[in-house]
Coordinates of C-alpha atoms in Angstrom, one line a residue:
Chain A
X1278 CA 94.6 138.8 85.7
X1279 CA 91.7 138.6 83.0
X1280 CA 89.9 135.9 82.6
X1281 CA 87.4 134.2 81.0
X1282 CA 84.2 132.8 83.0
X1283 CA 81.6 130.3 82.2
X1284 CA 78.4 129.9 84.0
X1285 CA 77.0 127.2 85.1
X1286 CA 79.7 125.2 85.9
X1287 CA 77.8 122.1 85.8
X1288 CA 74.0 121.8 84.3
X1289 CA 72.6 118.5 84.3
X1290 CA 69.2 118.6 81.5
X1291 CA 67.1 115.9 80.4
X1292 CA 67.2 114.5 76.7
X1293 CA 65.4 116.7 74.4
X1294 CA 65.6 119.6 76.2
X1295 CA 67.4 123.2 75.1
X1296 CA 70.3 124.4 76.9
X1297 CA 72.5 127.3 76.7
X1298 CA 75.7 127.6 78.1
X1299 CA 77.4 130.7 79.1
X1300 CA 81.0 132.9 78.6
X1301 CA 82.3 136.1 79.5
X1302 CA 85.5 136.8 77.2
X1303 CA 87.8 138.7 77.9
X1304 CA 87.1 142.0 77.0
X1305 CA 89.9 143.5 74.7
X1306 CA 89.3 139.9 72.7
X1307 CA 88.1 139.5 69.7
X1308 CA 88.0 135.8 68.7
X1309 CA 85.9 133.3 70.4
X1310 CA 85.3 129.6 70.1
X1311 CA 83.7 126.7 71.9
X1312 CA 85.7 123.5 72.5
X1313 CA 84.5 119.8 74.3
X1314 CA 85.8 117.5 76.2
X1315 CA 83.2 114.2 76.2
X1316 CA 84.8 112.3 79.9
X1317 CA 88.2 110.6 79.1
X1318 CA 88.6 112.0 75.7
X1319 CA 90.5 114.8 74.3
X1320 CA 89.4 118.4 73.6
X1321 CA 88.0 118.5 70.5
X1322 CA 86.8 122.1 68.6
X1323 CA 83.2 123.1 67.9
X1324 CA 83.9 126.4 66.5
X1325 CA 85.3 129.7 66.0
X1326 CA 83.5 133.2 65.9
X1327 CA 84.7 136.2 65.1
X1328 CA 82.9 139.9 63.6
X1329 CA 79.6 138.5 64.8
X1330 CA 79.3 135.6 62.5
X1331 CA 81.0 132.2 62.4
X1332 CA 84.2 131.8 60.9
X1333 CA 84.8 128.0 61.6
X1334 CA 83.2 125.1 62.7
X1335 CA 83.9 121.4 63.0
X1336 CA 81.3 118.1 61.8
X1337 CA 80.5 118.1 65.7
X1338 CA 78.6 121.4 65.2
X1339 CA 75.5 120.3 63.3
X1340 CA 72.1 122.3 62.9
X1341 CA 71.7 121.1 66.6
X1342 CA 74.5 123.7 67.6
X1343 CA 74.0 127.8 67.5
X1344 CA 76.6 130.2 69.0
X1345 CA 75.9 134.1 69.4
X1346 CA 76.9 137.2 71.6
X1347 CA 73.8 138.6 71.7
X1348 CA 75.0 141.8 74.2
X1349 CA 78.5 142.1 73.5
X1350 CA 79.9 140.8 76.3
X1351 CA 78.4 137.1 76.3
X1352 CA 79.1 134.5 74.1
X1353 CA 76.7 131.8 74.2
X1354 CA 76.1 128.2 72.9
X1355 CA 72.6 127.0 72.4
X1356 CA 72.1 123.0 71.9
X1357 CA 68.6 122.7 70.8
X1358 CA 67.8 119.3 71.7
X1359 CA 69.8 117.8 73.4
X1360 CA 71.5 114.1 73.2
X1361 CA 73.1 111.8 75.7
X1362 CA 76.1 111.6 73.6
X1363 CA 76.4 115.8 74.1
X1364 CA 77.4 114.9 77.7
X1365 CA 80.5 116.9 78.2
X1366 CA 82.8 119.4 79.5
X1367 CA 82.2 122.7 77.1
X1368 CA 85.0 125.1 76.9
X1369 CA 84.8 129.0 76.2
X1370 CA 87.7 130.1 74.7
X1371 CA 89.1 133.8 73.6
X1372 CA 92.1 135.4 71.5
X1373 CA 93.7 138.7 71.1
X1374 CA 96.1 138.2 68.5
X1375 CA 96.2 134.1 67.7
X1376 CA 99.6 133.5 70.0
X1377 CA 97.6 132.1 73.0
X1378 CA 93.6 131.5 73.4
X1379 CA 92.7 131.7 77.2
X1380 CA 90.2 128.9 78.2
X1381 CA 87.4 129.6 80.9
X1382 CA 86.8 126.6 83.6
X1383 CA 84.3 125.0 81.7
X1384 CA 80.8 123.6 81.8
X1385 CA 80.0 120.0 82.8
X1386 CA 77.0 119.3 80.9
X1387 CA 75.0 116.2 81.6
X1388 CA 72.7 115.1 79.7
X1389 CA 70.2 112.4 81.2
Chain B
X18 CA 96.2 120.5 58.3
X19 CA 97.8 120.5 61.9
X20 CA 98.0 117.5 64.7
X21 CA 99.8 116.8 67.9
X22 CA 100.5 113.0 68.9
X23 CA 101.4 112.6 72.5
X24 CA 103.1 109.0 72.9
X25 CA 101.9 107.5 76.1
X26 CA 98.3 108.0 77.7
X27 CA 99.9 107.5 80.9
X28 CA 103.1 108.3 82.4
X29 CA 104.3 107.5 85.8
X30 CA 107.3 108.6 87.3
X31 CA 108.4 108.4 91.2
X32 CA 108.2 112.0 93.3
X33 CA 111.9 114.0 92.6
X34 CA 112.2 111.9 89.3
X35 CA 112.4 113.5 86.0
X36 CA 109.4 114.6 84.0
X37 CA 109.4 113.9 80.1
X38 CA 106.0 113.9 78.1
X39 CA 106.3 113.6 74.4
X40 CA 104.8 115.7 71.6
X41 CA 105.3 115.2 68.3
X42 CA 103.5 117.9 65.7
X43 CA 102.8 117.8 61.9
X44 CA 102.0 121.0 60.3
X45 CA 101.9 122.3 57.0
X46 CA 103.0 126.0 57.7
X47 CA 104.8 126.5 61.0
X48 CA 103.1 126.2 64.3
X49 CA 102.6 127.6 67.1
X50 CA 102.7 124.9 70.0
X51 CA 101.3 125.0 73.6
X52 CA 101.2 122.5 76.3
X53 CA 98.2 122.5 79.1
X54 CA 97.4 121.1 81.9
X55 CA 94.2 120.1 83.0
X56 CA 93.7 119.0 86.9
X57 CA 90.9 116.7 87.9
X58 CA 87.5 118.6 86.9
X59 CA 89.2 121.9 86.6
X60 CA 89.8 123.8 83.2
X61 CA 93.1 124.1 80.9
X62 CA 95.6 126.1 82.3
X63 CA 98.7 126.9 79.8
X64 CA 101.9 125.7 81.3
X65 CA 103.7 127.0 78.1
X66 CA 103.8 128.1 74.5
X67 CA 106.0 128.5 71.5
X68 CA 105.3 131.0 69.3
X69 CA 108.5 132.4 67.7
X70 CA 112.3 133.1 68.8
X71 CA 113.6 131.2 71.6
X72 CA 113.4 127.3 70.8
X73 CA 113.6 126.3 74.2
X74 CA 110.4 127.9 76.7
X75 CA 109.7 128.1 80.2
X76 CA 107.0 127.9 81.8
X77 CA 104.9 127.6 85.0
X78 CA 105.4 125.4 88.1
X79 CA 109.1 124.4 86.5
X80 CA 108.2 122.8 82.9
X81 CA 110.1 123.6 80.6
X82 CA 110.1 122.5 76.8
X83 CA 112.0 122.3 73.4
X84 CA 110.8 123.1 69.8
X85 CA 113.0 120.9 67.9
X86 CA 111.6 121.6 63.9
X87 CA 114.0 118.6 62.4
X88 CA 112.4 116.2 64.8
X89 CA 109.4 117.9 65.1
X90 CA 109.1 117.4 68.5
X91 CA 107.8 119.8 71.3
X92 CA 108.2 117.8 74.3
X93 CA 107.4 118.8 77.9
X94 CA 110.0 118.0 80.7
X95 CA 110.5 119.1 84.2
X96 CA 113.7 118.1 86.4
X97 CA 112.0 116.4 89.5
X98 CA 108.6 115.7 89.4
X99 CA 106.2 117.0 93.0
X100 CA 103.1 115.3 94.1
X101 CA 101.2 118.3 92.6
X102 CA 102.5 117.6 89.3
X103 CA 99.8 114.8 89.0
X104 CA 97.1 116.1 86.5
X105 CA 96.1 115.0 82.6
X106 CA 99.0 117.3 80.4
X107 CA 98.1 118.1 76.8
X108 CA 99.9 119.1 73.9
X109 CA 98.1 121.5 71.3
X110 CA 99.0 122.8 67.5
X111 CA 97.8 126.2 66.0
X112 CA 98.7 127.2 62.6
X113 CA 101.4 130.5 62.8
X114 CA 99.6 132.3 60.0
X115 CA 95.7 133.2 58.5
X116 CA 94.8 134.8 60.6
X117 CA 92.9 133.7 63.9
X118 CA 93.3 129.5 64.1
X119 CA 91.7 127.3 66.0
X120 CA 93.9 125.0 68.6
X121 CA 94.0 121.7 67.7
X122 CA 94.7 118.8 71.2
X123 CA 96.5 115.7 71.3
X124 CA 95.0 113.1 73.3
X125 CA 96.4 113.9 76.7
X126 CA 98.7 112.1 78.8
X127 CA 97.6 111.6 82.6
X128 CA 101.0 111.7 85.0
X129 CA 101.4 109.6 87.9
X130 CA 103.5 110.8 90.5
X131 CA 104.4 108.1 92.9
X132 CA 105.6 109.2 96.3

């Protein structure tokens, strides 16, 4: 069965720093979007990309925030500099046809 | 706009018992509706989904749920509740038309399955 993976699974960075988290889609889909989960809380959406350029984003996703699929086949979030308060679990999530998006494990971010 | 409430952050039933976790929706335009599951530090996995035709949907591992639109209500049940059951369960809105929509949670409920 397809499905969509995120590497690292958990990165752990120190406060300032620039990190960029990972997806492989799946590869017939065409809509992509990064969602959090900050420890206890519920998922909340970041944003939505679709035809190479973004077609949604929430208040969450400031100028710190940069998605792009440079090759393709990834789809990546950048955090520029990082805050203790972007400590999370990042979702990759990808559509085909908006009845289901399929969700990737996730990435436990840590920022310290 | 869409949102899901889930009534009750915590749920816990005994092991055999009956599984109900509530979901209300408000939605402009009609919805699509999912629930997920979410097991400690693992990913979402869709138990189930509503997107048109039959109101009541089956899913995985024995859930099963109900779109009622005059309530609505999209709660999650199963008949007797296993020890594997035990995970954080989330509800989650979509809006049925324009195109590609983002999924929008509720705040989760975390089952307790007492043996």
């Amino acid at each position: 069965e397809p499905e969509v993976t995120q590497t690292p699974s958990h990165q752990v960075t120190q406060m300032g720093q620039e990190v960029i988290l990972r997806c492989v889609p799946i590869s017939n889909h065409l809509y992509f979007y990064w969602y959090r989960q900050i420890l206890g809380q519920k998922v909340e959406f970041l944003v939505s990309f679709y035809n190479n350029e973004i077609s949604e984003k929430s208040e969450i996703f400031d100028d710190q925030f940069s998605v792009e699929r440079p090759d393709g086949s990834n789809f990546t979030l950048k955090i520029r500099s990082t805050k203790l308060e972007d400590s999370a679990m990042y979702f990759c999530a990808c559509d085909r046809d908006n009845t289901e998006a399929f969700f990737g494990q996730g990435t436990r971010l840590t920022v310290v | 706009a869409q949102s899901v409430t889930q009534l009750g952050s915590h749920v816990s039933v005994s092991e055999g018992a009956l599984v109900l976790l509530r979901c209300n929706y408000s939605s402009s335009v009609p919805p699509y509706l999912f629930w997920y599951v979410q097991y400690p530090n693992q990913g979402l996995q869709l138990l189930l989904k509503y997107t048109t035709g039959a109101t009541l949907v089956k899913g995985i591992n024995g859930f099963e749920a109900e779109f009622k639109k005059s309530e609505t209500s999209f709660h999650l049940t199963k008949p007797s509740a296993h020890m594997s059951d035990a995970a954080e369960y989330f509800c989650a809105v979509r809006r049925a038309s324009g195109g590609y929509q983002k999924v929008t949670f509720g705040t989760g409920t975390k089952l307790q399955v007492i043996p």
